[in-house]
Amino acid sequence: MNIQPGFLTLTQLRQIHAGSEPLTIDPSATAGIRASAQLVQQAAQGGAAVYGVNTGFGKLANQRIAQTDLNTLQLNLLRSHAVGVGEPMPERVVRLVLLLKAASLARGFSGVRECVIDLLLALYNHGLTPVIPCQGSVGASGDLAPLAHLCLPLIGEGEVFYRGERLPAAAALQQAPLAPIQLSAKEGLALINGTQVSTALALDALLATERLFEAAVISGAVTLDAARGSDGPFDPRIHAVRGQPGQIACAAAYRALMVGSEIRRSHLEGDDRVQDPYCLRCQPQVMGACLDQMRYASQVLMREANAVTDNPLVFASTQEVAVQAGAVEPALPGHRSRPLEGEVATGHVGGELLSGGNFHAEPVALAADALAVVIAEIGAITERRIAMLVDTVVSRLPAFLTPEPGLNSGFMIVHVTAAALASENKSLAHPASVDSLPTSANQEDHVSMATFAARRLQPMLRNTEYIVAIELLTAAQGIEFLRPLKSASVLEGVLQLVRSVSPAMMRDRSLAPDIGAVHQLVAQGRIGLAGEAQITELTALRLV
């Protein structure tokens, strides 16, 4: 796949995330990469102090580094910052980090040579996945520790996963075969400075949330039928007068999912219930708000995926920066610091190195926190529907969905499991972005905690995937008591999929294996795909 830096799309990231297609950087990026690298080399040879080129880092920025030590400075930077702890990040996430880091550097504002970007992509394309411990970043000054671990293999150090083994990077490079490189001025700093780890973790969670969301909409529709709920609250006029786009799209999906249900038709007359519980009636409002929040997070994260987030930034020409990747405004003219001494006057590549704070991952932290609330809310309303189904007073189904309650406990404790998971998510949903601890002797005095904000989404996703799996099992059991009536055709397809891994339970047995099997269907996106193949309204719930 050819990557044009600054113009990655969510569709491309879905394909990259799901496969192992070789990646290349579009040749149009070459001129910018070379110009910025040349400007850095000029700065390194000049007499002026330039942060990250001939100075120390962080609180040590006032320390000048001798010309003869500039390459060692970059080498030491990678080694000293590789201090992560904990389990390795999933390989699918690390491969996404490799892509995002290469694409960001290839924008031509980081001052690295082509060989650095080429080797990052070579690691990706040859299947060498750096081992990155999952803990150790506060999400400001970039994801320093994890990115240092990512880039150690470029110099033949650190570890990688290669062909199913965890190996020293030097050995894996030899097998590939690939040659390590010697870092030049600023390159170590450009490699470890940036938000690519936080962004990759958040994007990985976003794509999983998209699958979860579709499954939860479908499982909610199955429950609506099992509870013989009304489809009146999904009337398009109700949602049109409110005008919330996610709500309108979700209501349309629920209506489409219910078309042709014999169960619904059998209760159009003679049902004395005036209104359904909120967990049924307000599904478009709750899930629609979640969809709008997911779309907001998607927009933020895709901007970040295309961003340049290291420091300092290298502007190798005085021209205005082009608007790319959804940026709202171009760079403002006149907002420029003093050029490097002699650069423009010498007739060499003109331009500036500007220090700023694009490494601060606050946009990612807030987007990840938004996703955390979405994941928790999907689980919360799903748990309420499970509770409603096992309550015979509300559902009008046998108590705990068993033909012989008392002798059998049925789905009593299955609901307890769902409640435990939903409650755990409430603690995990606490915003990570509101916390900050100063680092680097108070030089870096406000940080985003974006890396944890994104990383904590995975246990939340697992919890909610299990809750949705439990709802599918519970709703399928409820519909057994309404046979021979059939649900809508799409929902019958979903029920068949559930029944392919979990038969109906008319006498007590352990449901733990069944929950695990249906969880796999949810996590793999197979529940969503089962409905999506038949109705276009579900495709409208996908992120764009």
Coordinates of C-alpha atoms in Angstrom, one line a residue, residues 188-391:
G188 CA 17.2 10.2 18.0
L189 CA 15.1 13.1 19.4
A190 CA 12.8 13.0 16.3
L191 CA 12.3 9.2 16.8
I192 CA 11.4 9.3 20.5
N193 CA 9.5 12.6 20.5
G194 CA 5.8 12.3 19.3
T195 CA 2.4 10.9 20.2
Q196 CA 2.5 7.8 17.9
V197 CA 2.2 5.2 20.7
S198 CA -0.8 6.9 22.4
T199 CA -2.4 7.4 19.1
A200 CA -1.9 3.8 17.9
L201 CA -3.3 2.5 21.2
A202 CA -6.3 4.8 20.9
L203 CA -6.9 3.9 17.2
D204 CA -6.6 0.2 18.0
A205 CA -9.3 0.7 20.6
L206 CA -11.4 2.8 18.3
L207 CA -11.6 0.1 15.7
A208 CA -12.6 -2.5 18.3
T209 CA -15.2 -0.1 19.7
E210 CA -16.7 0.2 16.2
R211 CA -17.1 -3.6 16.1
L212 CA -18.5 -3.7 19.7
F213 CA -21.0 -0.9 18.9
E214 CA -22.5 -2.7 16.0
A215 CA -22.8 -5.9 18.0
A216 CA -24.5 -4.0 20.8
V217 CA -27.0 -2.4 18.5
I218 CA -27.9 -5.9 17.2
S219 CA -28.0 -7.5 20.6
G220 CA -30.3 -4.7 21.8
A221 CA -32.7 -5.4 18.9
V222 CA -32.7 -9.1 19.7
T223 CA -33.6 -8.2 23.3
L224 CA -36.4 -5.9 22.2
D225 CA -38.0 -8.8 20.4
A226 CA -37.4 -11.2 23.2
A227 CA -39.1 -8.8 25.6
R228 CA -41.9 -8.2 23.0
G229 CA -41.1 -4.5 23.2
S230 CA -42.7 -1.7 21.1
D231 CA -41.1 -0.4 18.0
G232 CA -43.0 2.9 18.4
P233 CA -40.2 4.7 20.1
F234 CA -38.1 4.2 16.9
D235 CA -40.5 6.2 14.7
P236 CA -38.3 8.5 12.6
R237 CA -40.4 11.6 13.5
I238 CA -39.4 11.3 17.1
H239 CA -35.7 11.5 16.3
A240 CA -36.0 14.1 13.5
V241 CA -37.4 16.7 15.9
R242 CA -34.4 16.3 18.2
G243 CA -31.9 16.4 15.3
Q244 CA -29.0 14.5 16.9
P245 CA -27.3 12.7 13.9
G246 CA -26.2 9.6 15.8
Q247 CA -29.6 9.1 17.3
I248 CA -31.3 9.4 13.9
A249 CA -28.9 6.8 12.4
C250 CA -29.4 4.4 15.3
A251 CA -33.2 4.6 15.2
A252 CA -33.1 3.8 11.5
A253 CA -30.9 0.8 12.2
Y254 CA -33.2 -0.5 14.9
R255 CA -36.2 -0.1 12.6
A256 CA -34.5 -2.0 9.8
L257 CA -33.4 -4.8 12.2
M258 CA -37.0 -5.3 13.3
V259 CA -38.6 -5.6 9.8
G260 CA -40.7 -8.7 9.4
S261 CA -40.6 -9.9 13.0
E262 CA -43.5 -12.4 13.7
I263 CA -42.9 -11.9 17.4
R264 CA -43.6 -8.1 17.1
R265 CA -46.7 -8.6 14.9
S266 CA -48.2 -11.1 17.4
H267 CA -48.2 -8.4 20.1
L268 CA -49.4 -5.4 18.2
E269 CA -52.9 -5.8 19.7
G270 CA -53.8 -6.8 23.2
D271 CA -50.6 -5.8 25.0
D272 CA -51.6 -3.7 28.0
R273 CA -48.1 -2.3 28.6
V274 CA -48.1 1.5 27.9
Q275 CA -44.3 2.1 27.8
D276 CA -41.2 -0.1 27.8
P277 CA -38.3 0.4 30.2
Y278 CA -35.7 3.0 29.2
C279 CA -33.2 0.2 28.4
L280 CA -35.4 -0.7 25.5
R281 CA -37.2 2.5 24.6
C282 CA -34.2 4.9 24.8
Q283 CA -31.7 2.8 22.8
P284 CA -31.5 5.3 19.9
Q285 CA -30.9 8.1 22.3
V286 CA -28.1 6.3 24.3
M287 CA -26.4 4.5 21.5
G288 CA -26.8 7.5 19.2
A289 CA -25.0 9.7 21.6
C290 CA -22.2 7.1 21.8
L291 CA -22.0 7.1 18.0
D292 CA -21.6 10.8 17.9
Q293 CA -18.9 10.6 20.6
M294 CA -17.1 7.9 18.6
R295 CA -17.1 10.0 15.5
Y296 CA -15.6 12.9 17.4
A297 CA -12.9 10.6 18.7
S298 CA -12.3 9.3 15.2
Q299 CA -11.8 12.8 13.8
V300 CA -9.3 13.8 16.5
L301 CA -7.3 10.6 16.2
M302 CA -7.1 10.7 12.4
R303 CA -5.8 14.2 12.6
E304 CA -3.2 13.0 15.1
A305 CA -2.3 10.0 13.0
N306 CA -1.4 12.4 10.2
A307 CA 0.3 15.0 12.4
V308 CA 3.9 16.0 13.0
T309 CA 4.4 15.8 16.8
D310 CA 8.1 15.9 17.6
N311 CA 10.2 18.9 18.7
P312 CA 11.8 21.0 17.5
L313 CA 10.1 21.2 14.1
V314 CA 12.1 21.8 10.9
F315 CA 10.7 24.2 8.4
A316 CA 13.1 24.1 5.4
S317 CA 11.4 26.9 3.5
T318 CA 9.7 30.2 4.4
Q319 CA 6.5 29.2 2.6
E320 CA 3.3 28.8 4.5
V321 CA 2.6 25.2 5.6
A322 CA 0.0 23.5 3.5
V323 CA -3.3 22.5 5.2
Q324 CA -3.3 18.8 5.5
A325 CA -5.2 16.0 7.2
G326 CA -8.2 18.0 8.2
A327 CA -6.4 20.9 9.8
V328 CA -8.8 23.8 10.3
E329 CA -6.4 26.7 9.4
P330 CA -3.0 27.1 7.7
A331 CA -0.1 28.4 9.7
L332 CA -0.5 32.1 10.4
P333 CA 1.9 34.3 8.5
G334 CA 4.2 36.5 10.6
H335 CA 4.3 34.1 13.6
R336 CA 7.9 33.0 13.2
S337 CA 10.9 33.0 15.4
R338 CA 14.4 34.2 14.5
P339 CA 16.0 32.2 11.7
L340 CA 19.1 30.3 12.3
E341 CA 22.1 32.7 12.0
G342 CA 23.4 32.8 8.4
E343 CA 21.0 30.2 7.0
V344 CA 19.0 32.3 4.6
A345 CA 21.9 34.6 3.8
T346 CA 24.2 31.7 2.8
G347 CA 22.1 30.6 -0.1
H348 CA 21.8 27.1 1.2
V349 CA 18.5 25.6 2.2
G350 CA 16.7 28.4 4.0
G351 CA 14.4 27.9 7.0
E352 CA 14.0 27.6 10.7
L353 CA 13.9 25.1 13.6
L354 CA 11.0 26.0 15.8
S355 CA 10.6 24.7 19.4
G356 CA 7.0 24.1 20.4
G357 CA 4.8 21.5 22.2
N358 CA 3.1 19.3 19.6
F359 CA 4.4 16.3 21.6
H360 CA 1.8 17.1 24.2
A361 CA -0.9 14.4 23.7
E362 CA -3.9 16.2 25.3
P363 CA -6.0 15.7 22.1
V364 CA -5.4 11.9 22.3
A365 CA -6.0 11.8 26.0
L366 CA -9.4 13.6 25.8
A367 CA -10.4 11.4 22.8
A368 CA -9.5 8.3 24.7
D369 CA -11.4 9.4 27.7
A370 CA -14.4 10.0 25.4
L371 CA -14.1 6.4 24.1
A372 CA -13.9 5.1 27.7
V373 CA -17.2 6.7 28.5
V374 CA -18.7 5.3 25.3
I375 CA -17.5 1.8 26.1
A376 CA -18.8 2.0 29.7
E377 CA -22.2 3.3 28.6
I378 CA -22.6 0.6 26.0
G379 CA -22.0 -1.9 28.8
A380 CA -24.2 -0.1 31.2
I381 CA -27.4 -0.1 29.1
T382 CA -26.7 -3.6 27.9
E383 CA -26.5 -4.9 31.5
R384 CA -29.8 -3.2 32.2
R385 CA -31.4 -5.1 29.4
I386 CA -30.0 -8.4 30.7
A387 CA -31.5 -7.6 34.1
M388 CA -34.8 -6.8 32.5
L389 CA -35.0 -10.1 30.7
V390 CA -34.3 -12.3 33.8
D391 CA -37.0 -10.4 35.8

